[in-house]
Coordinates of C-alpha atoms and ligand atoms in Angstrom, one line a residue:
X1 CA 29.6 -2.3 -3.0
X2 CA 28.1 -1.9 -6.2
X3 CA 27.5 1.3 -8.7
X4 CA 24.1 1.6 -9.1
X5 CA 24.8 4.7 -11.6
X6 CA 24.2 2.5 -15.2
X7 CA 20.8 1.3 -13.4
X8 CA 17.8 2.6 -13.7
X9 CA 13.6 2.1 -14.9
X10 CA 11.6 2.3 -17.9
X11 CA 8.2 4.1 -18.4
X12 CA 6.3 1.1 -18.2
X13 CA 8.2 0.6 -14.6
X14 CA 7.2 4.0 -13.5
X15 CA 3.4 3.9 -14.6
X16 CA 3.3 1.1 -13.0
X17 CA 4.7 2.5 -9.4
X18 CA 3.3 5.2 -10.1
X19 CA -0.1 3.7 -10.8
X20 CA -0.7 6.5 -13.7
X21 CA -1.0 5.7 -17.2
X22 CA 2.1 5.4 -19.4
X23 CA 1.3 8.5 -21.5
X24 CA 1.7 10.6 -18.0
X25 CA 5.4 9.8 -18.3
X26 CA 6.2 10.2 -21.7
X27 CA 4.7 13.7 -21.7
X28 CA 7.2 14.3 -19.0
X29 CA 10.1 13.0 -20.3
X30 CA 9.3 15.0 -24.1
X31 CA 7.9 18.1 -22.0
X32 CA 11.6 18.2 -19.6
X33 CA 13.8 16.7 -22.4
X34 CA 14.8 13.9 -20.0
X35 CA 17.4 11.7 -21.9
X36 CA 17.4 8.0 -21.1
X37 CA 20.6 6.1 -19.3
X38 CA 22.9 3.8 -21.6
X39 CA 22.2 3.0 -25.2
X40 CA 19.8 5.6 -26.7
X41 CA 19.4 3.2 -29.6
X42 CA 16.7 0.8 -27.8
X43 CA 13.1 0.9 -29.2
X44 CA 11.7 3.6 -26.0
X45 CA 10.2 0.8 -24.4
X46 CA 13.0 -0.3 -23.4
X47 CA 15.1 2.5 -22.5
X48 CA 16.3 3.3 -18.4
X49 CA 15.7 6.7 -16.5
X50 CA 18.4 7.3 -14.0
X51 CA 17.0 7.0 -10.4
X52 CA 17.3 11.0 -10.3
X53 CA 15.5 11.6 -12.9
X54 CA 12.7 8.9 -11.6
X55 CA 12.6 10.4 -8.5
X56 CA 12.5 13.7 -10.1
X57 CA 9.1 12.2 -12.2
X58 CA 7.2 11.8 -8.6
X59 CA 8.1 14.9 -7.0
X60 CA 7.5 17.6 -10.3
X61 CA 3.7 15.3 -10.6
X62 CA 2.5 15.1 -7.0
X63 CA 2.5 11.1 -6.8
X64 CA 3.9 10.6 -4.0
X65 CA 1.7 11.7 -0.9
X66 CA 2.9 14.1 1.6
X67 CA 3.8 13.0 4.7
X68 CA 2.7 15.2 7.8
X69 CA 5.6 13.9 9.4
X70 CA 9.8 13.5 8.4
X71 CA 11.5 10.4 10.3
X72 CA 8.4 7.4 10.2
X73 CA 9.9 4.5 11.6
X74 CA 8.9 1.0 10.0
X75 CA 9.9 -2.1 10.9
X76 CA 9.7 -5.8 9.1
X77 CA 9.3 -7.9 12.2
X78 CA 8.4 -11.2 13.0
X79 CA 10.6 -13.8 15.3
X80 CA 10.2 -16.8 13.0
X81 CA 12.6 -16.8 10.3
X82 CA 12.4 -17.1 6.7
X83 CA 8.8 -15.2 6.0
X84 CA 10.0 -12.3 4.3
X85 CA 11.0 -9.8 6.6
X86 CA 14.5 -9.1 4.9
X87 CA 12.9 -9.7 1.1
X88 CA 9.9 -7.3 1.2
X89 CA 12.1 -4.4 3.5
X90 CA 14.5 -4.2 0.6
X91 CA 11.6 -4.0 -2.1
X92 CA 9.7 -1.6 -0.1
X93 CA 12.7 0.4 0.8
X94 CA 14.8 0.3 -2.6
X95 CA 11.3 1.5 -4.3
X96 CA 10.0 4.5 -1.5
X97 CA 13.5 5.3 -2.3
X98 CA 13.0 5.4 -6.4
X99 CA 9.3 7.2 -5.5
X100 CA 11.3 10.1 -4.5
X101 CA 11.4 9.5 -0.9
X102 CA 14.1 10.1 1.7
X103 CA 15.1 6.4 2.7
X104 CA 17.3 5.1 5.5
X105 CA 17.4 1.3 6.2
X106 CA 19.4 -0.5 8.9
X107 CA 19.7 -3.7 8.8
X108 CA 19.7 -5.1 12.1
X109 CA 20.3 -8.8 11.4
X110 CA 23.5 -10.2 12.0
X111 CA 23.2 -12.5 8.9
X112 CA 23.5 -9.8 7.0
X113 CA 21.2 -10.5 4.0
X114 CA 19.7 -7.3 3.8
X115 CA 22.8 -5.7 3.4
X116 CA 23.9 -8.4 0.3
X117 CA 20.6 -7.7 -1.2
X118 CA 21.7 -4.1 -1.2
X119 CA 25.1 -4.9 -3.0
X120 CA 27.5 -4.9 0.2
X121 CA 29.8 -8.0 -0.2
X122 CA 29.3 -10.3 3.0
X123 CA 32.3 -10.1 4.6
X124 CA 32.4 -6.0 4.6
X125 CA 34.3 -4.1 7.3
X126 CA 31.9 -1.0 7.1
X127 CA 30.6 0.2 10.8
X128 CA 27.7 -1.5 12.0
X129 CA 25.2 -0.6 14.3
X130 CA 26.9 -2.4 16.8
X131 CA 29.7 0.4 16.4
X132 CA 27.4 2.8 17.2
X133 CA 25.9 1.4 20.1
X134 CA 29.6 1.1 21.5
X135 CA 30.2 4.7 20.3
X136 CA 32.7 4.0 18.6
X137 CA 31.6 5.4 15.2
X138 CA 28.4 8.3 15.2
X139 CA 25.4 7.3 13.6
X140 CA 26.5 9.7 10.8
X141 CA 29.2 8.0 9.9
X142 CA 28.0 4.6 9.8
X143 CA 25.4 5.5 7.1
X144 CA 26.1 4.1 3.7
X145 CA 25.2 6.0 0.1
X146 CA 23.3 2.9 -2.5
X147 CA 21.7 5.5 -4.8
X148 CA 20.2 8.2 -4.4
X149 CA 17.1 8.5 -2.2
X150 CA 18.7 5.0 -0.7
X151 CA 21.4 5.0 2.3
X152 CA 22.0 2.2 5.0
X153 CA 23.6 1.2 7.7
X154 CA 24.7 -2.4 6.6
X155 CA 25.3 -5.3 9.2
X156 CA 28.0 -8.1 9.5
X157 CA 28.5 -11.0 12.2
X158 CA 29.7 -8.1 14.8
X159 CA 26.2 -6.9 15.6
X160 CA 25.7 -10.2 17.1
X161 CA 27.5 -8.4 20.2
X162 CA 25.3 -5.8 20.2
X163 CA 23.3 -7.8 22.6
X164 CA 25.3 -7.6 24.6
X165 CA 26.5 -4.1 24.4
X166 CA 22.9 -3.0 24.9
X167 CA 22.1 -5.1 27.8
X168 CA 25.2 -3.0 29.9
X169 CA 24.0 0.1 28.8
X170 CA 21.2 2.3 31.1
X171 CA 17.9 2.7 29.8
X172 CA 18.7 -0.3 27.7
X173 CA 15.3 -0.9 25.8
X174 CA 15.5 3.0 24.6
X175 CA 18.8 3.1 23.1
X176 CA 17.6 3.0 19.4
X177 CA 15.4 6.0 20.1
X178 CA 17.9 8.1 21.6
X179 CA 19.8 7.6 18.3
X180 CA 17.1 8.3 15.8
X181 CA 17.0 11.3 18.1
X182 CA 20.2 12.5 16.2
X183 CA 18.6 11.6 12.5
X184 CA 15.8 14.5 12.9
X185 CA 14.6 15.8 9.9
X186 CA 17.1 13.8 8.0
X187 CA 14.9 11.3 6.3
X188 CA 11.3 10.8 5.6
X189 CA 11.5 6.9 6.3
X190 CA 14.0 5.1 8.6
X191 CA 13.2 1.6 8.3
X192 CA 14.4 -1.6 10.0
X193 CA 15.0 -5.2 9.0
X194 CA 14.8 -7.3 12.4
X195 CA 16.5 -10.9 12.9
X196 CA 14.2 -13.6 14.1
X197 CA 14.4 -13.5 17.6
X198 CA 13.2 -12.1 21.2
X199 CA 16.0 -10.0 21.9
X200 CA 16.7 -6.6 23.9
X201 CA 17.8 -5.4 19.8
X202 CA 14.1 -6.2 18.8
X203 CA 12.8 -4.5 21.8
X204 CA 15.0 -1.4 20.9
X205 CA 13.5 -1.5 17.5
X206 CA 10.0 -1.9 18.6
X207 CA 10.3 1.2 21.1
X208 CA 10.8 3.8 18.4
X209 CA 9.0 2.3 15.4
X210 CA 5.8 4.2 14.3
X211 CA 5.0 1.5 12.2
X212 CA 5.4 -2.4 12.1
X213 CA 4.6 -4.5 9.4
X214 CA 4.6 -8.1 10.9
X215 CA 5.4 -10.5 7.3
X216 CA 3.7 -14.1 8.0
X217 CA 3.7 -16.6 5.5
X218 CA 0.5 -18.1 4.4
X219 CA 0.6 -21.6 5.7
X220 CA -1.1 -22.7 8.0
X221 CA 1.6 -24.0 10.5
X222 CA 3.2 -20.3 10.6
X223 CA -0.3 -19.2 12.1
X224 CA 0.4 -20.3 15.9
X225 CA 3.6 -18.3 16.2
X226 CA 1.5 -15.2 15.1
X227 CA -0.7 -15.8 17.6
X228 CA 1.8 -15.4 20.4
X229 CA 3.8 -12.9 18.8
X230 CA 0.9 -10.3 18.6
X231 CA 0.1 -11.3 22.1
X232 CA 3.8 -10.3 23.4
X233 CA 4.3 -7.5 21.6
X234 CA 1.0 -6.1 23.3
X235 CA 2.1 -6.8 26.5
X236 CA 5.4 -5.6 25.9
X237 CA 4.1 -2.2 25.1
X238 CA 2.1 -2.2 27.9
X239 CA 5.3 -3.1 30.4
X240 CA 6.8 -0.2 28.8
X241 CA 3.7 2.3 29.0
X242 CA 3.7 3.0 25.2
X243 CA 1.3 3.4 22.7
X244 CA 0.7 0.9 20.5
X245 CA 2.4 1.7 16.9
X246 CA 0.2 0.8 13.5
X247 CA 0.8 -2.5 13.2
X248 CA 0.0 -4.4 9.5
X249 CA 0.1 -8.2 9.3
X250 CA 1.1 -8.8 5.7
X251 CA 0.7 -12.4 4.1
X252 CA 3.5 -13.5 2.1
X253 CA 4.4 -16.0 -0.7
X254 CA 0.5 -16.7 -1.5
X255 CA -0.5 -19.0 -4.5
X256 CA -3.7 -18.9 -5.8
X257 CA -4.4 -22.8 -6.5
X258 CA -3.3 -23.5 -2.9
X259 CA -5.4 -24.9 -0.5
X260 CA -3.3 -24.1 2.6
X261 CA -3.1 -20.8 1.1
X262 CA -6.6 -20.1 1.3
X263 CA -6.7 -21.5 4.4
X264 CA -4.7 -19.2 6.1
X265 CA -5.7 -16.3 4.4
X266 CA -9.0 -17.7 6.2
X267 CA -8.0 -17.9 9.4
X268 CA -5.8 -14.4 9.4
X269 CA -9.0 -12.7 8.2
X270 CA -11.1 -14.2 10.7
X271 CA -8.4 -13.0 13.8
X272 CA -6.3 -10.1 12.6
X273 CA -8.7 -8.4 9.9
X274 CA -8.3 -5.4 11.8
X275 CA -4.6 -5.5 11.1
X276 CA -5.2 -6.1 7.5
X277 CA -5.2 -4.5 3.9
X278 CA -8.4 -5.8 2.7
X279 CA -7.9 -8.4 0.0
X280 CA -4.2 -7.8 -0.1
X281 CA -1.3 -10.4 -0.3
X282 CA 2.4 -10.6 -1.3
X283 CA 2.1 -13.5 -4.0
X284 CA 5.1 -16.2 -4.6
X285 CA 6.8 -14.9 -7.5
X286 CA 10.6 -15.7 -8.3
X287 CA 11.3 -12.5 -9.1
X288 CA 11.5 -11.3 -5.5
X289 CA 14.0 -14.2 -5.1
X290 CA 16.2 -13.4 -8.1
X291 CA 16.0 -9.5 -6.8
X292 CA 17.8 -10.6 -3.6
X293 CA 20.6 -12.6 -5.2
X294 CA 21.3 -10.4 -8.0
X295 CA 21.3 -7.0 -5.8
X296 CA 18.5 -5.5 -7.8
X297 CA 15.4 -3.9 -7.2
X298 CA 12.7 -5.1 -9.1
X299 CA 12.2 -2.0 -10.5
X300 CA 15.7 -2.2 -12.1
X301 CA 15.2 -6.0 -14.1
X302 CA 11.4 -6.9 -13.6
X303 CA 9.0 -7.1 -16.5
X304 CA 6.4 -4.1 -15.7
X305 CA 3.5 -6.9 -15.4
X306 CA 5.6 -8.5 -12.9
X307 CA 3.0 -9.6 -10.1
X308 CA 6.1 -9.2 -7.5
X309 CA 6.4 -5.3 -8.6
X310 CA 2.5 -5.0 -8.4
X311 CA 2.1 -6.5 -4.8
X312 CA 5.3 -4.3 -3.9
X313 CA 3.7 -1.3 -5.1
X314 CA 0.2 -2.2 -3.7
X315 CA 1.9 -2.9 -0.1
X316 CA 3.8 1.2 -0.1
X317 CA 0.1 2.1 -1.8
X318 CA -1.4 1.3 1.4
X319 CA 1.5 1.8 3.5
X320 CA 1.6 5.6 2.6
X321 CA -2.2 5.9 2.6
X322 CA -1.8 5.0 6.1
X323 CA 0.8 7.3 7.4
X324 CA -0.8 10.3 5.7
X325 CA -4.6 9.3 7.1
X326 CA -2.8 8.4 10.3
X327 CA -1.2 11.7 10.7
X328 CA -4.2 14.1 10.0
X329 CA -6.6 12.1 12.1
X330 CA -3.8 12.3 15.0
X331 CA -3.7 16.0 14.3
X332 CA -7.5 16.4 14.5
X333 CA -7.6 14.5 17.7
Ligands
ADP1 N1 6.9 -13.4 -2.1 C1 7.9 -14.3 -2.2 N2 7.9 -15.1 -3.3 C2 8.9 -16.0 -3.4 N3 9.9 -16.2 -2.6 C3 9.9 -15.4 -1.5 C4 8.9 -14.4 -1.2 N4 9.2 -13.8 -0.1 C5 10.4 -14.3 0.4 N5 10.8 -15.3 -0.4 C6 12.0 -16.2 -0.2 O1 11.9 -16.8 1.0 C7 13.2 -16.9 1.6 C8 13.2 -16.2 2.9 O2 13.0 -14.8 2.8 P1 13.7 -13.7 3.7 O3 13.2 -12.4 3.2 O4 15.1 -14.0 3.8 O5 13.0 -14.1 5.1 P2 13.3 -13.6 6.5 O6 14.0 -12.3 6.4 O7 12.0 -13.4 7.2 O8 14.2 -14.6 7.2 C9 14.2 -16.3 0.6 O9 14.7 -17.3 -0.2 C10 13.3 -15.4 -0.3 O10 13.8 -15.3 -1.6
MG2 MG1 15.9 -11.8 7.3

């Protein structure tokens, strides 16, 4: 596992989450005497807040919206592998987390990448969900501390048993919500990395999610799969006499000189713009890529103008917006 303690952001990071100018933040930092992490000799643009005192920034100034609710589920789904799921999960997670947020994230992948990307070395012996499942360790004790605001429950090769685990077990599509039954009032986000596949462990996840962002790529040929994935998740909330949860398709890896590019974004508009954040998509940047392998949030190594960081913090921009519209009009209903 890796000490996140020596990491941390600089102004121009937080204005930039933040979305405030970066004269908000030094007035808070001068006005709370907040002293920087690691050399103090840097020139100030370059100096790092811990992640308490980042967190601290967004609560004391109101940034972050309220949620009417503790516990919102979200889940990074799609069955076709290699869109994004895993890569925009940790940056939306890693950075509710630095927005002074309450975060849980489980990776429910076997392949684990989720959990590398969080610094957990890939042949860890931690308990996975698959240990929880079996009961063999509580939900409690399978959770993980990254940094503060950030815990997980990492996965290895093991959960690929949990299929079948699950598939003995009574009410074997509702097992996940029975266990986020015992996380009330723990977190305010609880959030899910899926593996690429139609499996009773998706359907688990699906069951207690308020939320699922479904990440497509923007070619083309990944359009068909869409298709039939939004058409069997319908259904399969319909078998099971649920409520639809708010569903987001989010485009990933767009580039602006590409044709194919375009024509996607083209097509998804014309079929799922009810699904969609108007004029929104996660561009191709390395960065995202380089976050991953090194086990760093871009928050903790990107450039402030980094377009990876401003899609990141446009997507939990409108992800929030949601949740709190979603809530009140539920509650005026
Ligand atoms: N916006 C992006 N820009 C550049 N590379 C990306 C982007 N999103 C994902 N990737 C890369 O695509 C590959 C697959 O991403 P990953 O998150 O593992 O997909 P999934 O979890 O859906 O299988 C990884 O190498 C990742 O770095
Ligand atoms: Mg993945």
């Amino acid at each position: 596992m890796i000490d996140y303690s020596n990491f941390g952001t600089t102004q121009k990071i937080i204005a930039s989450l933040a979305k405030v100018g970066p004269h908000a933040i030094s007035r808070w930092i001068s006005k709370h005497s907040v002293k920087p992490i690691l050399s103090p000799k840097e020139s100030s643009r370059k100096l790092r807040y811990s992640v308490e005192d980042t967190r601290r920034f967004f609560k004391d100034s109101n940034i972050s919206p309220e949620l009417n609710k503790k516990d919102i589920i979200l889940s990074f789904y799609n069955f076709k592998g290699g869109t994004g799921k895993t890569s925009i999960c940790y940056q939306v997670s890693s950075h509710l987390a630095l927005m002074g947020y309450d975060v849980l994230v489980i990776d429910a992948d076997p392949q684990g990448h989720l959990s590398t990307s969080l610094g957990f070395d890939n042949n860890h012996n931690y308990p996975t969900l698959s240990d929880v499942v079996n009961e063999t360790v509580s939900i409690q004790d399978a959770i993980r501390f990254v940094y503060p605001g950030l815990q997980c429950i990492p996965s290895n090769l093991a959960v690929t048993r949990l299929e079948v685990s699950l598939n003995d077990l009574p009410k074997r599509e509702e097992r996940f919500q029975i266990l986020m039954e015992q996380l009330k009032g723990q977190y305010d986000f609880i959030i899910f990395d899926t593996n690429p596949t139609i499996s009773l462990l998706n359907r688990n996840i699906l069951v207690c999610s308020d939320h699922i962002s479904i990440i497509c790529e923007t070619q083309p040929y990944s359009l068909n799969g869409l298709k039939i994935l939004m058409e069997d998740m319908i259904k399969f909330y319909k078998g099971m006499q649920i409520s639809l949860p708010d569903i987001l398709v989010v485009p990933n890896k767009y580039e602006d000189r590409s044709s194919n590019c375009a024509e996607a974004m083209t097509v998804l508009r014309q079929f799922y713009s009810n699904y969609m954040i108007p004029d929104f998509a996660i561009r191709k940047s390395e960065d995202i890529t380089t976050s991953a392998k090194q086990s760093l949030p871009l928050a903790f190594f990107a450039r402030a103008n980094s377009i990876a960081l401003e899609d990141i913090s446009d997507l939990i921009t409108a992800l929030l917006h949601r949740f709190v519209k979603d809530r009140d009009t539920k509650e005026m209903s």
